[in-house]
């Protein structure tokens, strides 16, 4: 269909400990630098909410959540480690309990549990599909329909091992396809870098890794 230019998570998550804060609110986190070349820094993180049980951060684009590569210094884990050294748990891999993930190129709200009980509660919410995720994206081209239901199986695409890619089942090389459902609403049509572009709101109904990118191609 269309290639994603930029992807930003619009948070509407309903965790038991955050319901009072987030219920009924649609919070948009707009990327300040689109397509910029500035490298992310350890200070490129904003705290959206913090309690004794959770901290919610606005993850910057082009930042990994964590990494085993010693050469990669800027990750969300390292940003939090610098910001809250007293909250580091040495018994947990990468210091913190991330209850869900966001792709490297995606910016938006990311929830971290600060203890085992909260992590278990949040995990049950995600596994039990009691959370709702919305993404705001810019895509190349004009999308004609205002409302679209995208229901395609998504699987992995074999690579040389250096990349992990997803594709829809139409690709003959697609491996282990799984059901993926996304609802899309077109919010506007305009121009980006002198080319036609559409701004869309995407609601994920399934949790397949990177399936938005695969569906929007």
Short mmCIF file of C-alpha atoms in Angstrom, two decimals:
data_model
loop_
_atom_site.label_atom_id
_atom_site.label_comp_id
_atom_site.label_asym_id
_atom_site.label_seq_id
_atom_site.Cartn_x
_atom_site.Cartn_y
_atom_site.Cartn_z
CA UNK A 1 0.00 0.00 0.00
CA UNK A 2 2.16 2.82 1.28
CA UNK A 3 5.54 2.98 2.93
CA UNK A 4 5.75 4.34 6.45
CA UNK A 5 7.77 7.56 6.75
CA UNK A 6 7.55 7.92 10.52
CA UNK A 7 5.75 6.10 13.27
CA UNK A 8 4.76 7.49 16.67
CA UNK A 9 2.87 5.58 19.33
CA UNK A 10 -0.29 7.26 20.54
CA UNK A 11 -0.80 5.93 24.05
CA UNK A 12 -4.18 4.75 25.34
CA UNK A 13 -3.01 1.93 27.61
CA UNK A 14 -5.21 0.61 30.39
CA UNK A 15 -3.01 -0.91 33.10
CA UNK A 16 -4.65 -1.22 36.49
CA UNK A 17 -2.16 1.11 38.16
CA UNK A 18 -2.43 3.71 35.37
CA UNK A 19 -6.15 3.63 34.63
CA UNK A 20 -6.93 6.80 36.59
CA UNK A 21 -4.15 8.68 34.81
CA UNK A 22 -4.75 7.51 31.26
CA UNK A 23 -8.43 6.53 31.04
CA UNK A 24 -10.23 8.38 28.29
CA UNK A 25 -7.19 10.41 27.25
CA UNK A 26 -5.64 10.27 23.80
CA UNK A 27 -2.10 11.57 24.16
CA UNK A 28 -0.10 12.25 21.01
CA UNK A 29 3.67 12.44 21.09
CA UNK A 30 4.84 14.32 18.02
CA UNK A 31 8.33 13.76 16.69
CA UNK A 32 10.19 17.06 16.86
CA UNK A 33 12.84 16.19 14.28
CA UNK A 34 11.55 14.17 11.33
CA UNK A 35 14.22 12.65 9.17
CA UNK A 36 16.95 14.53 11.01
CA UNK A 37 20.55 13.32 11.21
CA UNK A 38 21.22 14.25 14.85
CA UNK A 39 22.31 11.24 16.85
CA UNK A 40 20.26 10.49 19.98
CA UNK A 41 21.75 11.27 23.39
CA UNK A 42 21.38 9.76 26.85
CA UNK A 43 19.37 12.85 27.78
CA UNK A 44 16.82 12.36 24.97
CA UNK A 45 14.12 10.95 27.21
CA UNK A 46 11.05 12.52 28.81
CA UNK A 47 9.14 11.20 31.81
CA UNK A 48 5.38 11.15 31.22
CA UNK A 49 4.32 9.47 34.46
CA UNK A 50 6.00 8.05 37.55
CA UNK A 51 4.75 6.24 40.64
CA UNK A 52 6.08 3.64 43.06
CA UNK A 53 5.04 0.96 40.58
CA UNK A 54 5.59 2.32 37.09
CA UNK A 55 7.48 4.89 35.09
CA UNK A 56 6.23 5.83 31.61
CA UNK A 57 8.72 7.49 29.28
CA UNK A 58 8.43 9.09 25.87
CA UNK A 59 10.94 6.99 23.95
CA UNK A 60 12.84 8.92 21.28
CA UNK A 61 12.94 7.64 17.72
CA UNK A 62 15.97 5.66 16.52
CA UNK A 63 16.77 4.42 20.04
CA UNK A 64 16.97 0.79 21.11
CA UNK A 65 15.28 -0.29 24.32
CA UNK A 66 18.37 -2.30 25.28
CA UNK A 67 21.39 -3.86 23.63
CA UNK A 68 24.15 -6.40 24.27
CA UNK A 69 26.49 -4.39 22.04
CA UNK A 70 28.96 -2.43 24.16
CA UNK A 71 29.34 0.04 21.30
CA UNK A 72 25.68 1.06 21.62
CA UNK A 73 25.65 3.47 24.53
CA UNK A 74 22.30 5.17 23.98
CA UNK A 75 19.44 2.85 24.89
CA UNK A 76 16.33 3.42 26.98
CA UNK A 77 17.83 1.17 29.65
CA UNK A 78 20.96 3.32 29.82
CA UNK A 79 18.94 6.53 29.76
CA UNK A 80 16.90 5.34 32.74
CA UNK A 81 20.03 4.08 34.48
CA UNK A 82 21.52 7.57 34.25
CA UNK A 83 18.30 9.31 35.27
CA UNK A 84 17.30 6.95 38.10
CA UNK A 85 20.42 5.11 39.33
CA UNK A 86 18.66 4.28 42.61
CA UNK A 87 15.98 2.32 40.73
CA UNK A 88 18.41 0.00 38.94
CA UNK A 89 17.78 -3.67 39.76
CA UNK A 90 21.07 -5.61 39.34
CA UNK A 91 19.15 -8.89 39.25
CA UNK A 92 17.26 -7.88 36.11
CA UNK A 93 18.74 -7.99 32.63
CA UNK A 94 19.32 -4.41 31.42
CA UNK A 95 18.44 -3.03 34.87
CA UNK A 96 14.68 -2.48 34.38
CA UNK A 97 11.49 -4.47 33.74
CA UNK A 98 10.16 -3.45 30.33
CA UNK A 99 6.60 -4.73 30.10
CA UNK A 100 6.26 -4.15 26.35
CA UNK A 101 8.41 -3.10 23.40
CA UNK A 102 8.62 -0.36 20.78
CA UNK A 103 10.58 -0.70 17.56
CA UNK A 104 13.90 1.10 17.15
CA UNK A 105 12.47 3.70 14.77
CA UNK A 106 9.24 4.25 16.74
CA UNK A 107 8.84 7.03 19.28
CA UNK A 108 6.16 7.18 21.95
CA UNK A 109 5.02 6.01 25.37
CA UNK A 110 6.92 3.09 26.90
CA UNK A 111 5.93 1.59 30.25
CA UNK A 112 8.48 0.18 32.70
CA UNK A 113 7.52 -1.67 35.89
CA UNK A 114 9.53 -0.86 39.00
CA UNK A 115 8.90 -4.10 40.91
CA UNK A 116 7.95 -7.74 40.31
CA UNK A 117 4.32 -7.37 41.32
CA UNK A 118 3.72 -4.44 38.97
CA UNK A 119 5.56 -6.21 36.15
CA UNK A 120 3.34 -9.27 36.56
CA UNK A 121 0.18 -7.12 36.60
CA UNK A 122 1.20 -5.21 33.47
CA UNK A 123 2.23 -8.39 31.66
CA UNK A 124 -1.18 -9.94 32.35
CA UNK A 125 -2.83 -6.83 30.92
CA UNK A 126 -0.85 -7.08 27.68
CA UNK A 127 -1.16 -10.85 27.36
CA UNK A 128 -4.87 -10.69 28.13
CA UNK A 129 -5.40 -7.98 25.48
CA UNK A 130 -6.66 -5.48 28.07
CA UNK A 131 -4.53 -2.73 26.55
CA UNK A 132 -5.24 -0.60 23.50
CA UNK A 133 -2.46 0.69 21.26
CA UNK A 134 -2.75 3.49 18.74
CA UNK A 135 -0.01 4.64 16.37
CA UNK A 136 0.23 7.91 14.46
CA UNK A 137 2.11 7.58 11.18
CA UNK A 138 3.03 9.44 8.00
CA UNK A 139 2.96 7.31 4.86
CA UNK A 140 3.95 8.00 1.27
CA UNK A 141 1.09 8.64 -1.15
CA UNK A 142 -2.57 9.55 -0.78
CA UNK A 143 -4.80 6.89 0.75
CA UNK A 144 -8.20 7.18 -0.92
CA UNK A 145 -10.47 5.66 1.74
CA UNK A 146 -10.86 7.33 5.13
CA UNK A 147 -11.37 4.10 7.07
CA UNK A 148 -9.63 0.83 6.23
CA UNK A 149 -9.51 -2.58 7.89
CA UNK A 150 -6.14 -4.25 7.18
CA UNK A 151 -6.26 -7.98 7.83
CA UNK A 152 -3.29 -9.86 6.41
CA UNK A 153 -1.15 -12.65 7.78
CA UNK A 154 2.36 -11.46 8.67
CA UNK A 155 5.48 -13.57 8.98
CA UNK A 156 9.24 -13.29 9.01
CA UNK A 157 11.34 -12.60 5.94
CA UNK A 158 14.64 -14.53 5.75
CA UNK A 159 17.72 -12.29 5.60
CA UNK A 160 21.45 -12.66 5.94
CA UNK A 161 21.07 -12.67 9.71
CA UNK A 162 22.01 -9.02 10.26
CA UNK A 163 18.40 -7.82 9.98
CA UNK A 164 15.04 -9.01 11.24
CA UNK A 165 12.30 -8.23 8.75
CA UNK A 166 8.61 -8.95 8.51
CA UNK A 167 6.43 -9.33 5.42
CA UNK A 168 2.86 -10.20 4.50
CA UNK A 169 1.84 -13.65 3.33
CA UNK A 170 1.73 -12.47 -0.32
CA UNK A 171 5.53 -12.63 -0.32
CA UNK A 172 6.57 -16.14 -1.46
CA UNK A 173 9.48 -16.06 1.01
CA UNK A 174 7.22 -15.37 4.01
CA UNK A 175 7.84 -17.80 6.88
CA UNK A 176 5.51 -18.77 9.75
CA UNK A 177 2.73 -16.27 8.93
CA UNK A 178 0.33 -15.29 11.73
CA UNK A 179 -2.97 -13.44 11.74
CA UNK A 180 -2.59 -9.65 12.00
CA UNK A 181 -5.36 -7.07 12.17
CA UNK A 182 -5.06 -3.27 12.07
CA UNK A 183 -7.73 -0.58 11.76
CA UNK A 184 -6.66 2.62 10.01
CA UNK A 185 -8.24 6.08 9.90
CA UNK A 186 -6.89 8.76 7.58
CA UNK A 187 -6.52 12.03 9.50
CA UNK A 188 -5.20 14.16 6.65
CA UNK A 189 -3.55 14.29 3.26
CA UNK A 190 -0.76 16.66 2.31
CA UNK A 191 2.86 16.95 1.21
CA UNK A 192 6.05 15.69 2.88
CA UNK A 193 9.44 16.44 1.29
CA UNK A 194 7.63 17.66 -1.82
CA UNK A 195 5.86 14.29 -2.18
CA UNK A 196 2.22 13.30 -1.51
CA UNK A 197 1.74 11.90 2.01
CA UNK A 198 -1.08 10.83 4.32
CA UNK A 199 -1.31 11.11 8.09
CA UNK A 200 -3.03 8.06 9.57
CA UNK A 201 -4.10 6.75 12.96
CA UNK A 202 -3.56 3.00 13.35
CA UNK A 203 -5.15 0.76 15.97
CA UNK A 204 -3.42 -2.55 16.57
CA UNK A 205 -5.76 -5.44 17.28
CA UNK A 206 -3.03 -8.09 17.32
CA UNK A 207 0.51 -8.09 18.68
CA UNK A 208 2.65 -9.33 15.81
CA UNK A 209 6.11 -7.76 15.84
CA UNK A 210 6.51 -4.98 13.26
CA UNK A 211 3.24 -5.91 11.57
CA UNK A 212 2.31 -2.24 10.99
CA UNK A 213 5.39 -1.78 8.79
CA UNK A 214 4.56 -4.97 6.87
CA UNK A 215 0.87 -4.06 6.42
CA UNK A 216 1.63 -0.53 5.21
CA UNK A 217 4.06 -1.51 2.48
#
